[in-house]
Short mmCIF file of C-alpha atoms in Angstrom, two decimals:
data_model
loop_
_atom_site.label_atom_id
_atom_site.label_comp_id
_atom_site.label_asym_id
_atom_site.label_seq_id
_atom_site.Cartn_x
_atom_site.Cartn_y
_atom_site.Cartn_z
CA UNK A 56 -22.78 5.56 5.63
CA UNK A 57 -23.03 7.00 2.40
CA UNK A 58 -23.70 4.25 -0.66
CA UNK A 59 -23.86 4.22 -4.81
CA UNK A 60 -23.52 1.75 -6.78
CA UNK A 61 -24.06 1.31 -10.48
CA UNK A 62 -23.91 -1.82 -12.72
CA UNK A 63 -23.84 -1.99 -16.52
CA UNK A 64 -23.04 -4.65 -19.50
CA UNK A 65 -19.98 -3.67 -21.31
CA UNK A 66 -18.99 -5.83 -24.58
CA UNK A 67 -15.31 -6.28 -23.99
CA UNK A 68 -14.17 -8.91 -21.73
CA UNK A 69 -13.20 -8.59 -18.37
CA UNK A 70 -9.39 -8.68 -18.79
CA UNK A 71 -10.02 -5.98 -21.23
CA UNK A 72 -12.55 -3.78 -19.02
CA UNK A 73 -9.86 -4.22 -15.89
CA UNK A 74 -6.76 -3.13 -18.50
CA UNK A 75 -8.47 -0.21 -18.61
CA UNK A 76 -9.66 0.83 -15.13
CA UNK A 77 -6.74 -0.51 -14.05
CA UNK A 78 -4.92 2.53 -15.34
CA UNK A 79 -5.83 5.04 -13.56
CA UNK A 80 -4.45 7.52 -16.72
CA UNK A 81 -7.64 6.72 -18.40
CA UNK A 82 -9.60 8.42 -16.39
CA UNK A 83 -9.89 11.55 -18.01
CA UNK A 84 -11.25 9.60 -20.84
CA UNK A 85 -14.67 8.48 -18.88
CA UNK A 86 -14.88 10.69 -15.69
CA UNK A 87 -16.25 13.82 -16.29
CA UNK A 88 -14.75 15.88 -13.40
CA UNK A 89 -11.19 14.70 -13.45
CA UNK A 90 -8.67 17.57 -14.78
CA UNK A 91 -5.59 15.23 -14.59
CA UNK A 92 -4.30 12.30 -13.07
CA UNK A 93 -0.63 10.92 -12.76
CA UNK A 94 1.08 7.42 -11.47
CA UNK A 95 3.29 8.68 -8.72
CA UNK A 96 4.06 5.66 -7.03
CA UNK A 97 4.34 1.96 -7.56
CA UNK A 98 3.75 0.00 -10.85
CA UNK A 99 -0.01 0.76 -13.05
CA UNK A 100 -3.16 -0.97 -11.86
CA UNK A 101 -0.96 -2.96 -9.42
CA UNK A 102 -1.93 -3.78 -5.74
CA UNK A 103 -0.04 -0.19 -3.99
CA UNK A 104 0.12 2.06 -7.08
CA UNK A 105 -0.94 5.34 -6.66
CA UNK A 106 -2.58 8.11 -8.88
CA UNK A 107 -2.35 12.03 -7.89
CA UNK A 108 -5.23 13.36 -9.62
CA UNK A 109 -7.10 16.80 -9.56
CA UNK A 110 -10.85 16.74 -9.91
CA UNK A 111 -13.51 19.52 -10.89
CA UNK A 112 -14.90 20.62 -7.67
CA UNK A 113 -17.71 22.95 -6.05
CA UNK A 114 -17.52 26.21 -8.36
CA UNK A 115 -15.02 24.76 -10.56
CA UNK A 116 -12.64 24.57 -8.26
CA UNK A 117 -9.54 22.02 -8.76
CA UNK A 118 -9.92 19.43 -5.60
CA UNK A 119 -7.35 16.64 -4.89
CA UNK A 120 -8.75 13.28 -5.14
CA UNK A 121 -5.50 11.15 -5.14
CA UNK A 122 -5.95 7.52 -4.52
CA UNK A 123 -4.35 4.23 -4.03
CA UNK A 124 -4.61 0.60 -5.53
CA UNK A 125 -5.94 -1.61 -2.56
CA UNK A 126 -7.55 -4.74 -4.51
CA UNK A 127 -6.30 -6.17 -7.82
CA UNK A 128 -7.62 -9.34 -9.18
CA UNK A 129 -7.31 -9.02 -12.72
CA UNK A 130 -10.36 -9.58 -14.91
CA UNK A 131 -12.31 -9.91 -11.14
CA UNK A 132 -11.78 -7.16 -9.14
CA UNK A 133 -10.42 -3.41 -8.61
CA UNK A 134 -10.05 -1.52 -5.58
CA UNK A 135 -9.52 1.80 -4.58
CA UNK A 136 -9.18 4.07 -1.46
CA UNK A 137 -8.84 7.92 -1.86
CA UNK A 138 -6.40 9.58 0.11
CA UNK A 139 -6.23 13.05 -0.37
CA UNK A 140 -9.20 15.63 -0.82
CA UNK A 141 -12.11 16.63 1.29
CA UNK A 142 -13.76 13.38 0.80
CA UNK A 143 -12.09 9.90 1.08
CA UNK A 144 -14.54 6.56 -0.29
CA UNK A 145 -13.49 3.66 -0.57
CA UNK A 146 -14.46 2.10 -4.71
CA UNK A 147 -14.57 -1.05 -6.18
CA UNK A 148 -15.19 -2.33 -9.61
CA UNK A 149 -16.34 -5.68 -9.50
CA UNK A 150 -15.75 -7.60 -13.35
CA UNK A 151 -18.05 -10.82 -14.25
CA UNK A 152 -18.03 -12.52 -17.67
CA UNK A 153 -21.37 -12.48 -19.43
CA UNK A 154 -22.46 -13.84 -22.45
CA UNK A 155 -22.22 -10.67 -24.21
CA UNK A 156 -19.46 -9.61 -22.94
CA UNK A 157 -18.43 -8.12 -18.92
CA UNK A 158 -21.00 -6.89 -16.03
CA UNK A 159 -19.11 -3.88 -13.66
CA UNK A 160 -20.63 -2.95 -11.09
CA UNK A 161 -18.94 0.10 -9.44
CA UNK A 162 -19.20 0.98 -5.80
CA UNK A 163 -18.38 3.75 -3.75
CA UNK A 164 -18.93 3.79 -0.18
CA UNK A 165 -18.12 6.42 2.41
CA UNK A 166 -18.67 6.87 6.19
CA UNK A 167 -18.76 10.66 6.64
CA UNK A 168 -17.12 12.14 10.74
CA UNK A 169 -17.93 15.39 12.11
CA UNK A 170 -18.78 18.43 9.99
CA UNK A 171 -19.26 16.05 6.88
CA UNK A 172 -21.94 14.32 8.44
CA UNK A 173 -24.09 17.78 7.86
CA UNK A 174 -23.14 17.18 3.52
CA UNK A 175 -24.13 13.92 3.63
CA UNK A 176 -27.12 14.04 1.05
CA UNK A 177 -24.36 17.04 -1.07
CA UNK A 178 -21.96 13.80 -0.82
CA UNK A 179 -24.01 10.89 -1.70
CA UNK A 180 -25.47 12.80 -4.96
CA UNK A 181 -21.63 13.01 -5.72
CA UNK A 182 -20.96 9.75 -5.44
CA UNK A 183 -24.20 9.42 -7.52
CA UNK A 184 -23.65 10.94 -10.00
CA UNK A 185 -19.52 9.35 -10.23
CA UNK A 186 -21.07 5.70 -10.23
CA UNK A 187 -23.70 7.04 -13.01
CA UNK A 188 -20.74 7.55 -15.28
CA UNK A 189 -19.94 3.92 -16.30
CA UNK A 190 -22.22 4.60 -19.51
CA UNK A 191 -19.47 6.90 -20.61
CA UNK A 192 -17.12 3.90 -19.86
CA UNK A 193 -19.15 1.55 -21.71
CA UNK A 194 -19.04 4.08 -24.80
CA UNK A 195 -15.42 4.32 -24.58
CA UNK A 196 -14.78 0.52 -24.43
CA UNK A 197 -17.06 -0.52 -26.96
CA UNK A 198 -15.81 2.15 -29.78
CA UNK A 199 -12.17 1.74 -29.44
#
């Protein structure tokens, strides 16, 4: 199975931090990679919605990485599955309350099947580098 995770201190609060990841149109703002996203079913953030987005892939190539709400908790918990695009992880951003503010951790996790079993180390630097990117989160949070 490909694994990341990443974990960071963010000074907003957690019903704050999960506003924001919670719609999924932000991500442009923090995820380097993502061309555009749009809500094309279901309600924002909310247990079922889901995003149509287009990502940067291998030679700049647009991919689709469209995905679907599959946890909500707010202030707790986010999840995610991606259903469209050569790769499908599962995500979650799990929210505690800290002194000085929220802890996310973001995971991605992915069980690679035939021919994708031979990218496995291309794919896990991917998913690398996409948990890596909550410092650009943190920036966004904590200056707006």
């Amino acid at each position: 199975m490909a694994h990341a995770e990443s974990e960071i201190t963010i000074r907003r609060s957690p019903q704050d931090v999960y506003a924001f990841l919670a719609d999924g149109l932000h991500n442009p703002q923090w995820r380097r990679g993502v061309q555009s996203v749009a809500l094309t079913g279901g309600t924002p953030g909310a247990l079922g919605a889901v995003y149509s987005q287009t990502l940067t892939g291998p030679g700049g190539r647009p991919i689709a990485g469209d995905y679907t709400i599959t946890a909500s908790d707010p202030g707790k918990c986010l999840g995610f599955q991606v259903i469209a695009g050569p790769a499908r992880p599962t995500g979650e951003y799990q929210l505690t309350e800290a002194a000085t503010g929220t802890v996310v951790r973001f995971t991605l996790d992915l069980q690679p099947k035939g021919l994708m079993k031979l990218v496995e180390p291309v794919i896990k630097r991917t998913m690398r580098a996409e948990v890596d990117q909550l410092d650009n989160l943190k920036n966004i949070l904590e200056t707006t």
